Amino acid sequence: MAQFDMPPDRLRTYLPDRQEPPDFDAFWQRTLEEARAHPLDAEFVPIDAGLALQDVYDVSFRGWGGHPIKAWLLVPRHLPGPFPCVVEYIGYGGGRGFPADWLLPSAAGYAHLVMDTRGQGSAWQKGDTPDPDAHGDPQFPGFLTRGIQHQERHYYRRVFTDAVRAVEAARAHPAVDGRIIAMGGSQGGGIALAVAGLVDDLDGVIADQPFLCHYRRASEITDALPYSELARYCAAHPDHIEQAFATLSYLDGVNFAVRASAPALFSVGLMDMTCPPSTIFAAYNHYAGPKDITVWPYNGHDIGGAFGRQARLRFLHERWAASVVRSQG
């Protein structure tokens, strides 16, 4: 494995032209209005997860199409609330798993809602949320080309809508004081970027090595999954290539980044074949809010490992320093 993309100095200035449909904002406004026509119906069922320091809730709320979406909510048990809340989105193929899989934010003194990703959760960690509105259009196996013939039917339209509703669900719980940081790595980082562009009052965004950005370049320079799903689809459907990228322009993290205002922490691995560095810097350089990026020169798609966890923790404490002092004293 070696650095294969642009040299670091060029990555810092890489600001590609964006393919943005003229009705981008209207499309997402209508999408969210349609979702909000369904009651949120956020339910928080206390469960015994075997944890001594967290209260745990099995969460359900209504996402895209009014479909029930599962989540976990973990709340510090022995600290005074209410708390700011991390809303976390999961990497490609993973599901919400078990509460014990998600201890860091609540151990640090914050509420933590982990959204299950519809239709996923069978690749490396179990999930509990189906995708009942999956269309039967031709696609390459996986999620990236599901519904790629039209933006109305694309899989990530549903997921990004669920993700916005997850923020609303977190704010519906009395242990949450309304402050939210959207967080995720890989697919979860791409979802967090979409939320940053769609929710204008976040406290912050953590987008670690985000997937779902600058699709065309990604499909041209890496043959690693999941972007290779898109390349393989285009190889089988050369007559649909432009339509495919037109659809994805409604779902591109670069286009959400220019609409985001919350302080953001990105990360990038310069040896990341899964989410190539130039695709991440395309979103980072276009990001409209205050921002910083952690560069891992010799890392692949590992989200910085233990050092990445420390970086995320520092960002949370910096954004919510007053809350940490209050909770500890």
mmCIF file of N, CA and C in Angstrom, residues 137-266:
data_model
loop_
_atom_site.group_PDB
_atom_site.id
_atom_site.type_symbol
_atom_site.label_atom_id
_atom_site.label_comp_id
_atom_site.label_asym_id
_atom_site.label_seq_id
_atom_site.Cartn_x
_atom_site.Cartn_y
_atom_site.Cartn_z
ATOM 1 N N ASP A 137 -35.237 -1.822 -9.456
ATOM 2 C CA ASP A 137 -34.484 -1.454 -10.655
ATOM 3 C C ASP A 137 -33.175 -2.246 -10.719
ATOM 4 N N PRO A 138 -32.636 -2.441 -11.904
ATOM 5 C CA PRO A 138 -31.337 -3.112 -12.009
ATOM 6 C C PRO A 138 -30.262 -2.344 -11.236
ATOM 7 N N GLN A 139 -29.405 -3.090 -10.535
ATOM 8 C CA GLN A 139 -28.337 -2.477 -9.769
ATOM 9 C C GLN A 139 -27.190 -3.466 -9.624
ATOM 10 N N PHE A 140 -26.006 -2.941 -9.292
ATOM 11 C CA PHE A 140 -24.904 -3.800 -8.910
ATOM 12 C C PHE A 140 -25.087 -4.154 -7.443
ATOM 13 N N PRO A 141 -24.746 -5.368 -7.010
ATOM 14 C CA PRO A 141 -24.941 -5.739 -5.599
ATOM 15 C C PRO A 141 -24.303 -4.736 -4.638
ATOM 16 N N GLY A 142 -25.049 -4.392 -3.616
ATOM 17 C CA GLY A 142 -24.634 -3.375 -2.664
ATOM 18 C C GLY A 142 -25.700 -2.296 -2.576
ATOM 19 N N PHE A 143 -25.302 -1.099 -2.141
ATOM 20 C CA PHE A 143 -26.273 -0.023 -1.915
ATOM 21 C C PHE A 143 -26.041 1.205 -2.788
ATOM 22 N N LEU A 144 -24.846 1.347 -3.330
ATOM 23 C CA LEU A 144 -24.497 2.593 -4.010
ATOM 24 C C LEU A 144 -25.280 2.800 -5.299
ATOM 25 N N THR A 145 -25.647 1.735 -5.988
ATOM 26 C CA THR A 145 -26.395 1.894 -7.238
ATOM 27 C C THR A 145 -27.867 1.521 -7.089
ATOM 28 N N ARG A 146 -28.330 1.351 -5.882
ATOM 29 C CA ARG A 146 -29.739 1.006 -5.655
ATOM 30 C C ARG A 146 -30.608 2.229 -5.951
ATOM 31 N N GLY A 147 -31.392 2.169 -6.987
ATOM 32 C CA GLY A 147 -32.248 3.291 -7.386
ATOM 33 C C GLY A 147 -31.514 4.376 -8.137
ATOM 34 N N ILE A 148 -30.386 4.049 -8.758
ATOM 35 C CA ILE A 148 -29.539 5.075 -9.363
ATOM 36 C C ILE A 148 -30.131 5.661 -10.643
ATOM 37 N N GLN A 149 -31.213 5.077 -11.149
ATOM 38 C CA GLN A 149 -31.829 5.624 -12.363
ATOM 39 C C GLN A 149 -32.522 6.965 -12.113
ATOM 40 N N HIS A 150 -32.850 7.273 -10.842
ATOM 41 C CA HIS A 150 -33.538 8.542 -10.573
ATOM 42 C C HIS A 150 -33.355 8.918 -9.107
ATOM 43 N N GLN A 151 -33.140 10.189 -8.862
ATOM 44 C CA GLN A 151 -32.896 10.654 -7.496
ATOM 45 C C GLN A 151 -34.063 10.368 -6.555
ATOM 46 N N GLU A 152 -35.280 10.336 -7.068
ATOM 47 C CA GLU A 152 -36.431 10.054 -6.211
ATOM 48 C C GLU A 152 -36.366 8.659 -5.615
ATOM 49 N N ARG A 153 -35.693 7.736 -6.309
ATOM 50 C CA ARG A 153 -35.704 6.342 -5.884
ATOM 51 C C ARG A 153 -34.397 5.893 -5.243
ATOM 52 N N HIS A 154 -33.402 6.772 -5.199
ATOM 53 C CA HIS A 154 -32.103 6.299 -4.733
ATOM 54 C C HIS A 154 -32.116 5.975 -3.239
ATOM 55 N N TYR A 155 -31.392 4.946 -2.909
ATOM 56 C CA TYR A 155 -31.297 4.445 -1.533
ATOM 57 C C TYR A 155 -30.873 5.540 -0.558
ATOM 58 N N TYR A 156 -29.876 6.348 -0.930
ATOM 59 C CA TYR A 156 -29.370 7.317 0.040
ATOM 60 C C TYR A 156 -30.305 8.506 0.236
ATOM 61 N N ARG A 157 -31.247 8.697 -0.628
ATOM 62 C CA ARG A 157 -32.290 9.682 -0.325
ATOM 63 C C ARG A 157 -33.028 9.264 0.947
ATOM 64 N N ARG A 158 -33.313 7.984 1.056
ATOM 65 C CA ARG A 158 -34.008 7.479 2.235
ATOM 66 C C ARG A 158 -33.114 7.538 3.471
ATOM 67 N N VAL A 159 -31.861 7.147 3.315
ATOM 68 C CA VAL A 159 -30.949 7.122 4.464
ATOM 69 C C VAL A 159 -30.683 8.532 4.993
ATOM 70 N N PHE A 160 -30.428 9.481 4.109
ATOM 71 C CA PHE A 160 -30.150 10.847 4.567
ATOM 72 C C PHE A 160 -31.374 11.447 5.260
ATOM 73 N N THR A 161 -32.545 11.109 4.776
ATOM 74 C CA THR A 161 -33.769 11.579 5.440
ATOM 75 C C THR A 161 -33.899 10.950 6.820
ATOM 76 N N ASP A 162 -33.654 9.650 6.916
ATOM 77 C CA ASP A 162 -33.644 8.999 8.232
ATOM 78 C C ASP A 162 -32.683 9.716 9.179
ATOM 79 N N ALA A 163 -31.524 10.101 8.646
ATOM 80 C CA ALA A 163 -30.480 10.702 9.475
ATOM 81 C C ALA A 163 -30.910 12.051 10.040
ATOM 82 N N VAL A 164 -31.609 12.849 9.248
ATOM 83 C CA VAL A 164 -32.138 14.120 9.752
ATOM 84 C C VAL A 164 -33.185 13.855 10.831
ATOM 85 N N ARG A 165 -34.033 12.877 10.593
ATOM 86 C CA ARG A 165 -35.059 12.540 11.592
ATOM 87 C C ARG A 165 -34.429 11.979 12.870
ATOM 88 N N ALA A 166 -33.253 11.359 12.760
ATOM 89 C CA ALA A 166 -32.555 10.879 13.954
ATOM 90 C C ALA A 166 -32.159 12.042 14.861
ATOM 91 N N VAL A 167 -31.738 13.166 14.269
ATOM 92 C CA VAL A 167 -31.450 14.359 15.063
ATOM 93 C C VAL A 167 -32.711 14.815 15.786
ATOM 94 N N GLU A 168 -33.825 14.810 15.086
ATOM 95 C CA GLU A 168 -35.088 15.220 15.697
ATOM 96 C C GLU A 168 -35.500 14.256 16.799
ATOM 97 N N ALA A 169 -35.246 12.975 16.598
ATOM 98 C CA ALA A 169 -35.567 11.996 17.631
ATOM 99 C C ALA A 169 -34.711 12.206 18.871
ATOM 100 N N ALA A 170 -33.420 12.445 18.683
ATOM 101 C CA ALA A 170 -32.550 12.699 19.835
ATOM 102 C C ALA A 170 -33.056 13.887 20.635
ATOM 103 N N ARG A 171 -33.459 14.931 19.955
ATOM 104 C CA ARG A 171 -33.935 16.135 20.646
ATOM 105 C C ARG A 171 -35.273 15.928 21.330
ATOM 106 N N ALA A 172 -35.957 14.845 21.008
ATOM 107 C CA ALA A 172 -37.252 14.560 21.623
ATOM 108 C C ALA A 172 -37.118 13.917 22.997
ATOM 109 N N HIS A 173 -35.912 13.492 23.373
ATOM 110 C CA HIS A 173 -35.739 12.836 24.672
ATOM 111 C C HIS A 173 -35.391 13.871 25.739
ATOM 112 N N PRO A 174 -35.995 13.802 26.920
ATOM 113 C CA PRO A 174 -35.752 14.826 27.943
ATOM 114 C C PRO A 174 -34.324 14.860 28.480
ATOM 115 N N ALA A 175 -33.546 13.793 28.282
ATOM 116 C CA ALA A 175 -32.153 13.800 28.746
ATOM 117 C C ALA A 175 -31.230 14.551 27.798
ATOM 118 N N VAL A 176 -31.748 14.973 26.647
ATOM 119 C CA VAL A 176 -30.952 15.691 25.644
ATOM 120 C C VAL A 176 -31.325 17.165 25.691
ATOM 121 N N ASP A 177 -30.305 18.030 25.787
ATOM 122 C CA ASP A 177 -30.572 19.463 25.942
ATOM 123 C C ASP A 177 -30.744 20.202 24.625
ATOM 124 N N GLY A 178 -30.735 19.478 23.510
ATOM 125 C CA GLY A 178 -30.959 20.085 22.203
ATOM 126 C C GLY A 178 -29.706 20.286 21.389
ATOM 127 N N ARG A 179 -28.540 20.287 22.020
ATOM 128 C CA ARG A 179 -27.282 20.458 21.285
ATOM 129 C C ARG A 179 -26.866 19.125 20.675
ATOM 130 N N ILE A 180 -26.470 19.172 19.404
ATOM 131 C CA ILE A 180 -26.191 17.946 18.648
ATOM 132 C C ILE A 180 -24.878 18.094 17.887
ATOM 133 N N ILE A 181 -24.058 17.060 17.961
ATOM 134 C CA ILE A 181 -22.949 16.883 17.032
ATOM 135 C C ILE A 181 -23.226 15.634 16.213
ATOM 136 N N ALA A 182 -23.225 15.763 14.885
ATOM 137 C CA ALA A 182 -23.389 14.628 13.981
ATOM 138 C C ALA A 182 -22.021 14.011 13.745
ATOM 139 N N MET A 183 -21.928 12.698 13.836
ATOM 140 C CA MET A 183 -20.632 12.041 13.784
ATOM 141 C C MET A 183 -20.720 10.728 13.021
ATOM 142 N N GLY A 184 -19.665 10.401 12.293
ATOM 143 C CA GLY A 184 -19.579 9.106 11.650
ATOM 144 C C GLY A 184 -18.279 8.966 10.901
ATOM 145 N N GLY A 185 -17.941 7.729 10.589
ATOM 146 C CA GLY A 185 -16.767 7.439 9.795
ATOM 147 C C GLY A 185 -17.149 6.671 8.554
ATOM 148 N N SER A 186 -16.447 6.919 7.445
ATOM 149 C CA SER A 186 -16.698 6.249 6.175
ATOM 150 C C SER A 186 -18.126 6.565 5.716
ATOM 151 N N GLN A 187 -18.978 5.560 5.521
ATOM 152 C CA GLN A 187 -20.366 5.864 5.175
ATOM 153 C C GLN A 187 -20.989 6.782 6.220
ATOM 154 N N GLY A 188 -20.706 6.512 7.494
ATOM 155 C CA GLY A 188 -21.249 7.357 8.549
ATOM 156 C C GLY A 188 -20.775 8.791 8.444
ATOM 157 N N GLY A 189 -19.523 8.994 7.996
ATOM 158 C CA GLY A 189 -19.036 10.347 7.792
ATOM 159 C C GLY A 189 -19.740 11.041 6.648
ATOM 160 N N GLY A 190 -20.028 10.299 5.572
ATOM 161 C CA GLY A 190 -20.782 10.870 4.467
ATOM 162 C C GLY A 190 -22.192 11.241 4.874
ATOM 163 N N ILE A 191 -22.812 10.395 5.702
ATOM 164 C CA ILE A 191 -24.161 10.709 6.199
ATOM 165 C C ILE A 191 -24.111 11.948 7.088
ATOM 166 N N ALA A 192 -23.097 12.029 7.959
ATOM 167 C CA ALA A 192 -22.974 13.199 8.826
ATOM 168 C C ALA A 192 -22.821 14.482 8.013
ATOM 169 N N LEU A 193 -22.066 14.414 6.897
ATOM 170 C CA LEU A 193 -21.933 15.584 6.030
ATOM 171 C C LEU A 193 -23.277 15.986 5.432
ATOM 172 N N ALA A 194 -24.069 15.001 5.005
ATOM 173 C CA ALA A 194 -25.389 15.318 4.475
ATOM 174 C C ALA A 194 -26.240 16.006 5.528
ATOM 175 N N VAL A 195 -26.196 15.492 6.753
ATOM 176 C CA VAL A 195 -26.959 16.110 7.842
ATOM 177 C C VAL A 195 -26.473 17.540 8.081
ATOM 178 N N ALA A 196 -25.165 17.765 7.995
ATOM 179 C CA ALA A 196 -24.628 19.111 8.195
ATOM 180 C C ALA A 196 -25.177 20.091 7.166
ATOM 181 N N GLY A 197 -25.436 19.605 5.951
ATOM 182 C CA GLY A 197 -25.990 20.469 4.917
ATOM 183 C C GLY A 197 -27.490 20.641 4.992
ATOM 184 N N LEU A 198 -28.144 19.767 5.762
ATOM 185 C CA LEU A 198 -29.606 19.782 5.824
ATOM 186 C C LEU A 198 -30.166 20.300 7.148
ATOM 187 N N VAL A 199 -29.340 20.316 8.193
ATOM 188 C CA VAL A 199 -29.761 20.792 9.516
ATOM 189 C C VAL A 199 -28.877 21.977 9.866
ATOM 190 N N ASP A 200 -29.472 23.132 10.056
ATOM 191 C CA ASP A 200 -28.668 24.354 10.135
ATOM 192 C C ASP A 200 -28.293 24.768 11.555
ATOM 193 N N ASP A 201 -28.623 23.966 12.573
ATOM 194 C CA ASP A 201 -28.316 24.382 13.943
ATOM 195 C C ASP A 201 -27.549 23.313 14.715
ATOM 196 N N LEU A 202 -26.685 22.586 14.019
ATOM 197 C CA LEU A 202 -25.833 21.621 14.698
ATOM 198 C C LEU A 202 -24.734 22.341 15.486
ATOM 199 N N ASP A 203 -24.258 21.689 16.544
ATOM 200 C CA ASP A 203 -23.116 22.204 17.287
ATOM 201 C C ASP A 203 -21.793 21.823 16.642
ATOM 202 N N GLY A 204 -21.809 20.778 15.844
ATOM 203 C CA GLY A 204 -20.577 20.355 15.205
ATOM 204 C C GLY A 204 -20.800 19.136 14.338
ATOM 205 N N VAL A 205 -19.763 18.788 13.577
ATOM 206 C CA VAL A 205 -19.790 17.643 12.673
ATOM 207 C C VAL A 205 -18.431 16.965 12.744
ATOM 208 N N ILE A 206 -18.441 15.642 12.869
ATOM 209 C CA ILE A 206 -17.219 14.846 12.751
ATOM 210 C C ILE A 206 -17.415 13.921 11.558
ATOM 211 N N ALA A 207 -16.625 14.155 10.509
ATOM 212 C CA ALA A 207 -16.718 13.364 9.274
ATOM 213 C C ALA A 207 -15.368 12.699 9.054
ATOM 214 N N ASP A 208 -15.230 11.496 9.582
ATOM 215 C CA ASP A 208 -13.974 10.770 9.463
ATOM 216 C C ASP A 208 -13.932 9.993 8.165
ATOM 217 N N GLN A 209 -12.926 10.293 7.339
ATOM 218 C CA GLN A 209 -12.689 9.610 6.070
ATOM 219 C C GLN A 209 -14.009 9.328 5.333
ATOM 220 N N PRO A 210 -14.773 10.404 5.052
ATOM 221 C CA PRO A 210 -16.140 10.215 4.575
ATOM 222 C C PRO A 210 -16.239 9.603 3.180
ATOM 223 N N PHE A 211 -17.136 8.659 3.093
ATOM 224 C CA PHE A 211 -17.611 8.057 1.845
ATOM 225 C C PHE A 211 -18.681 8.990 1.270
ATOM 226 N N LEU A 212 -19.153 8.710 0.049
ATOM 227 C CA LEU A 212 -20.294 9.410 -0.556
ATOM 228 C C LEU A 212 -19.946 10.834 -0.964
ATOM 229 N N CYS A 213 -18.703 11.037 -1.432
ATOM 230 C CA CYS A 213 -18.245 12.352 -1.868
ATOM 231 C C CYS A 213 -17.540 12.237 -3.220
ATOM 232 N N HIS A 214 -17.828 13.182 -4.115
ATOM 233 C CA HIS A 214 -17.065 13.324 -5.367
ATOM 234 C C HIS A 214 -17.052 11.976 -6.117
ATOM 235 N N TYR A 215 -18.260 11.491 -6.401
ATOM 236 C CA TYR A 215 -18.454 10.120 -6.881
ATOM 237 C C TYR A 215 -17.700 9.816 -8.178
ATOM 238 N N ARG A 216 -17.746 10.730 -9.128
ATOM 239 C CA ARG A 216 -17.156 10.394 -10.423
ATOM 240 C C ARG A 216 -15.650 10.163 -10.294
ATOM 241 N N ARG A 217 -14.964 11.067 -9.592
ATOM 242 C CA ARG A 217 -13.528 10.856 -9.433
ATOM 243 C C ARG A 217 -13.248 9.556 -8.672
ATOM 244 N N ALA A 218 -13.999 9.295 -7.637
ATOM 245 C CA ALA A 218 -13.791 8.060 -6.871
ATOM 246 C C ALA A 218 -13.911 6.839 -7.762
ATOM 247 N N SER A 219 -14.925 6.832 -8.621
ATOM 248 C CA SER A 219 -15.148 5.671 -9.487
ATOM 249 C C SER A 219 -14.046 5.507 -10.524
ATOM 250 N N GLU A 220 -13.301 6.590 -10.792
ATOM 251 C CA GLU A 220 -12.255 6.557 -11.815
ATOM 252 C C GLU A 220 -10.878 6.186 -11.270
ATOM 253 N N ILE A 221 -10.651 6.357 -9.958
ATOM 254 C CA ILE A 221 -9.284 6.185 -9.459
ATOM 255 C C ILE A 221 -9.111 5.039 -8.468
ATOM 256 N N THR A 222 -10.211 4.410 -8.018
ATOM 257 C CA THR A 222 -10.057 3.266 -7.127
ATOM 258 C C THR A 222 -10.929 2.120 -7.602
ATOM 259 N N ASP A 223 -10.430 0.903 -7.452
ATOM 260 C CA ASP A 223 -11.246 -0.270 -7.748
ATOM 261 C C ASP A 223 -11.652 -0.990 -6.477
ATOM 262 N N ALA A 224 -11.521 -0.297 -5.329
ATOM 263 C CA ALA A 224 -11.934 -0.872 -4.053
ATOM 264 C C ALA A 224 -13.429 -0.663 -3.853
ATOM 265 N N LEU A 225 -14.035 -1.572 -3.131
ATOM 266 C CA LEU A 225 -15.420 -1.393 -2.715
ATOM 267 C C LEU A 225 -15.485 -0.269 -1.680
ATOM 268 N N PRO A 226 -16.635 0.452 -1.601
ATOM 269 C CA PRO A 226 -17.850 0.307 -2.392
ATOM 270 C C PRO A 226 -17.873 1.081 -3.716
ATOM 271 N N TYR A 227 -16.891 1.995 -3.951
ATOM 272 C CA TYR A 227 -16.971 2.774 -5.185
ATOM 273 C C TYR A 227 -16.886 1.895 -6.428
ATOM 274 N N SER A 228 -16.267 0.721 -6.320
ATOM 275 C CA SER A 228 -16.221 -0.157 -7.486
ATOM 276 C C SER A 228 -17.604 -0.646 -7.882
ATOM 277 N N GLU A 229 -18.570 -0.607 -6.974
ATOM 278 C CA GLU A 229 -19.955 -0.928 -7.350
ATOM 279 C C GLU A 229 -20.417 0.017 -8.460
ATOM 280 N N LEU A 230 -20.068 1.286 -8.301
ATOM 281 C CA LEU A 230 -20.481 2.289 -9.281
ATOM 282 C C LEU A 230 -19.766 2.078 -10.608
ATOM 283 N N ALA A 231 -18.460 1.801 -10.559
ATOM 284 C CA ALA A 231 -17.713 1.562 -11.799
ATOM 285 C C ALA A 231 -18.240 0.330 -12.528
ATOM 286 N N ARG A 232 -18.545 -0.718 -11.775
ATOM 287 C CA ARG A 232 -19.052 -1.942 -12.400
ATOM 288 C C ARG A 232 -20.429 -1.714 -13.007
ATOM 289 N N TYR A 233 -21.258 -0.919 -12.338
ATOM 290 C CA TYR A 233 -22.571 -0.584 -12.899
ATOM 291 C C TYR A 233 -22.405 0.176 -14.210
ATOM 292 N N CYS A 234 -21.513 1.167 -14.216
ATOM 293 C CA CYS A 234 -21.309 1.962 -15.430
ATOM 294 C C CYS A 234 -20.722 1.128 -16.561
ATOM 295 N N ALA A 235 -19.901 0.124 -16.222
ATOM 296 C CA ALA A 235 -19.373 -0.770 -17.249
ATOM 297 C C ALA A 235 -20.477 -1.588 -17.889
ATOM 298 N N ALA A 236 -21.462 -1.999 -17.088
ATOM 299 C CA ALA A 236 -22.571 -2.797 -17.611
ATOM 300 C C ALA A 236 -23.637 -1.938 -18.280
ATOM 301 N N HIS A 237 -23.696 -0.641 -17.924
ATOM 302 C CA HIS A 237 -24.718 0.270 -18.460
ATOM 303 C C HIS A 237 -24.061 1.536 -19.000
ATOM 304 N N PRO A 238 -23.223 1.446 -20.030
ATOM 305 C CA PRO A 238 -22.567 2.662 -20.544
ATOM 306 C C PRO A 238 -23.559 3.700 -21.056
ATOM 307 N N ASP A 239 -24.747 3.266 -21.391
ATOM 308 C CA ASP A 239 -25.765 4.208 -21.852
ATOM 309 C C ASP A 239 -26.425 4.954 -20.692
ATOM 310 N N HIS A 240 -26.150 4.563 -19.448
ATOM 311 C CA HIS A 240 -26.766 5.195 -18.276
ATOM 312 C C HIS A 240 -25.764 5.990 -17.449
ATOM 313 N N ILE A 241 -24.538 6.149 -17.921
ATOM 314 C CA ILE A 241 -23.504 6.758 -17.095
ATOM 315 C C ILE A 241 -23.878 8.172 -16.670
ATOM 316 N N GLU A 242 -24.274 9.002 -17.596
ATOM 317 C CA GLU A 242 -24.565 10.398 -17.253
ATOM 318 C C GLU A 242 -25.782 10.506 -16.341
ATOM 319 N N GLN A 243 -26.774 9.650 -16.562
ATOM 320 C CA GLN A 243 -27.925 9.659 -15.670
ATOM 321 C C GLN A 243 -27.519 9.233 -14.260
ATOM 322 N N ALA A 244 -26.623 8.249 -14.174
ATOM 323 C CA ALA A 244 -26.165 7.790 -12.861
ATOM 324 C C ALA A 244 -25.521 8.937 -12.088
ATOM 325 N N PHE A 245 -24.632 9.674 -12.742
ATOM 326 C CA PHE A 245 -23.957 10.753 -12.026
ATOM 327 C C PHE A 245 -24.888 11.943 -11.798
ATOM 328 N N ALA A 246 -25.873 12.130 -12.647
ATOM 329 C CA ALA A 246 -26.878 13.169 -12.387
ATOM 330 C C ALA A 246 -27.666 12.836 -11.121
ATOM 331 N N THR A 247 -28.037 11.570 -10.965
ATOM 332 C CA THR A 247 -28.725 11.147 -9.742
ATOM 333 C C THR A 247 -27.843 11.384 -8.526
ATOM 334 N N LEU A 248 -26.594 10.970 -8.612
ATOM 335 C CA LEU A 248 -25.693 11.075 -7.461
ATOM 336 C C LEU A 248 -25.365 12.519 -7.105
ATOM 337 N N SER A 249 -25.563 13.449 -8.024
ATOM 338 C CA SER A 249 -25.299 14.851 -7.701
ATOM 339 C C SER A 249 -26.242 15.365 -6.612
ATOM 340 N N TYR A 250 -27.394 14.743 -6.456
ATOM 341 C CA TYR A 250 -28.313 15.096 -5.374
ATOM 342 C C TYR A 250 -27.852 14.540 -4.027
ATOM 343 N N LEU A 251 -26.848 13.680 -4.040
ATOM 344 C CA LEU A 251 -26.450 12.914 -2.861
ATOM 345 C C LEU A 251 -24.961 13.065 -2.565
ATOM 346 N N ASP A 252 -24.325 14.052 -3.152
ATOM 347 C CA ASP A 252 -22.878 14.205 -3.070
ATOM 348 C C ASP A 252 -22.503 15.046 -1.852
ATOM 349 N N GLY A 253 -21.605 14.515 -1.014
ATOM 350 C CA GLY A 253 -21.157 15.252 0.155
ATOM 351 C C GLY A 253 -20.541 16.593 -0.165
ATOM 352 N N VAL A 254 -19.986 16.753 -1.365
ATOM 353 C CA VAL A 254 -19.425 18.041 -1.768
ATOM 354 C C VAL A 254 -20.531 19.092 -1.835
ATOM 355 N N ASN A 255 -21.687 18.710 -2.344
ATOM 356 C CA ASN A 255 -22.796 19.666 -2.451
ATOM 357 C C ASN A 255 -23.432 19.961 -1.095
ATOM 358 N N PHE A 256 -23.413 19.001 -0.194
ATOM 359 C CA PHE A 256 -23.880 19.288 1.169
ATOM 360 C C PHE A 256 -22.867 20.160 1.906
ATOM 361 N N ALA A 257 -21.574 19.952 1.640
ATOM 362 C CA ALA A 257 -20.532 20.684 2.361
ATOM 363 C C ALA A 257 -20.657 22.194 2.161
ATOM 364 N N VAL A 258 -21.000 22.621 0.952
ATOM 365 C CA VAL A 258 -21.081 24.066 0.696
ATOM 366 C C VAL A 258 -22.262 24.698 1.423
ATOM 367 N N ARG A 259 -23.168 23.897 1.944
ATOM 368 C CA ARG A 259 -24.339 24.396 2.654
ATOM 369 C C ARG A 259 -24.190 24.287 4.172
ATOM 370 N N ALA A 260 -23.090 23.737 4.643
ATOM 371 C CA ALA A 260 -22.914 23.463 6.064
ATOM 372 C C ALA A 260 -22.254 24.643 6.767
ATOM 373 N N SER A 261 -22.659 24.889 7.999
ATOM 374 C CA SER A 261 -22.097 26.008 8.762
ATOM 375 C C SER A 261 -21.524 25.584 10.105
ATOM 376 N N ALA A 262 -21.824 24.386 10.581
ATOM 377 C CA ALA A 262 -21.346 23.955 11.897
ATOM 378 C C ALA A 262 -19.847 23.689 11.870
ATOM 379 N N PRO A 263 -19.137 23.943 12.956
ATOM 380 C CA PRO A 263 -17.715 23.592 13.014
ATOM 381 C C PRO A 263 -17.520 22.099 12.748
ATOM 382 N N ALA A 264 -16.520 21.779 11.935
ATOM 383 C CA ALA A 264 -16.352 20.404 11.474
ATOM 384 C C ALA A 264 -14.928 19.922 11.676
ATOM 385 N N LEU A 265 -14.825 18.643 12.024
ATOM 386 C CA LEU A 265 -13.549 17.942 12.044
ATOM 387 C C LEU A 265 -13.616 16.826 11.013
ATOM 388 N N PHE A 266 -12.742 16.889 10.022
ATOM 389 C CA PHE A 266 -12.592 15.830 9.030
ATOM 390 C C PHE A 266 -11.339 15.027 9.377
#
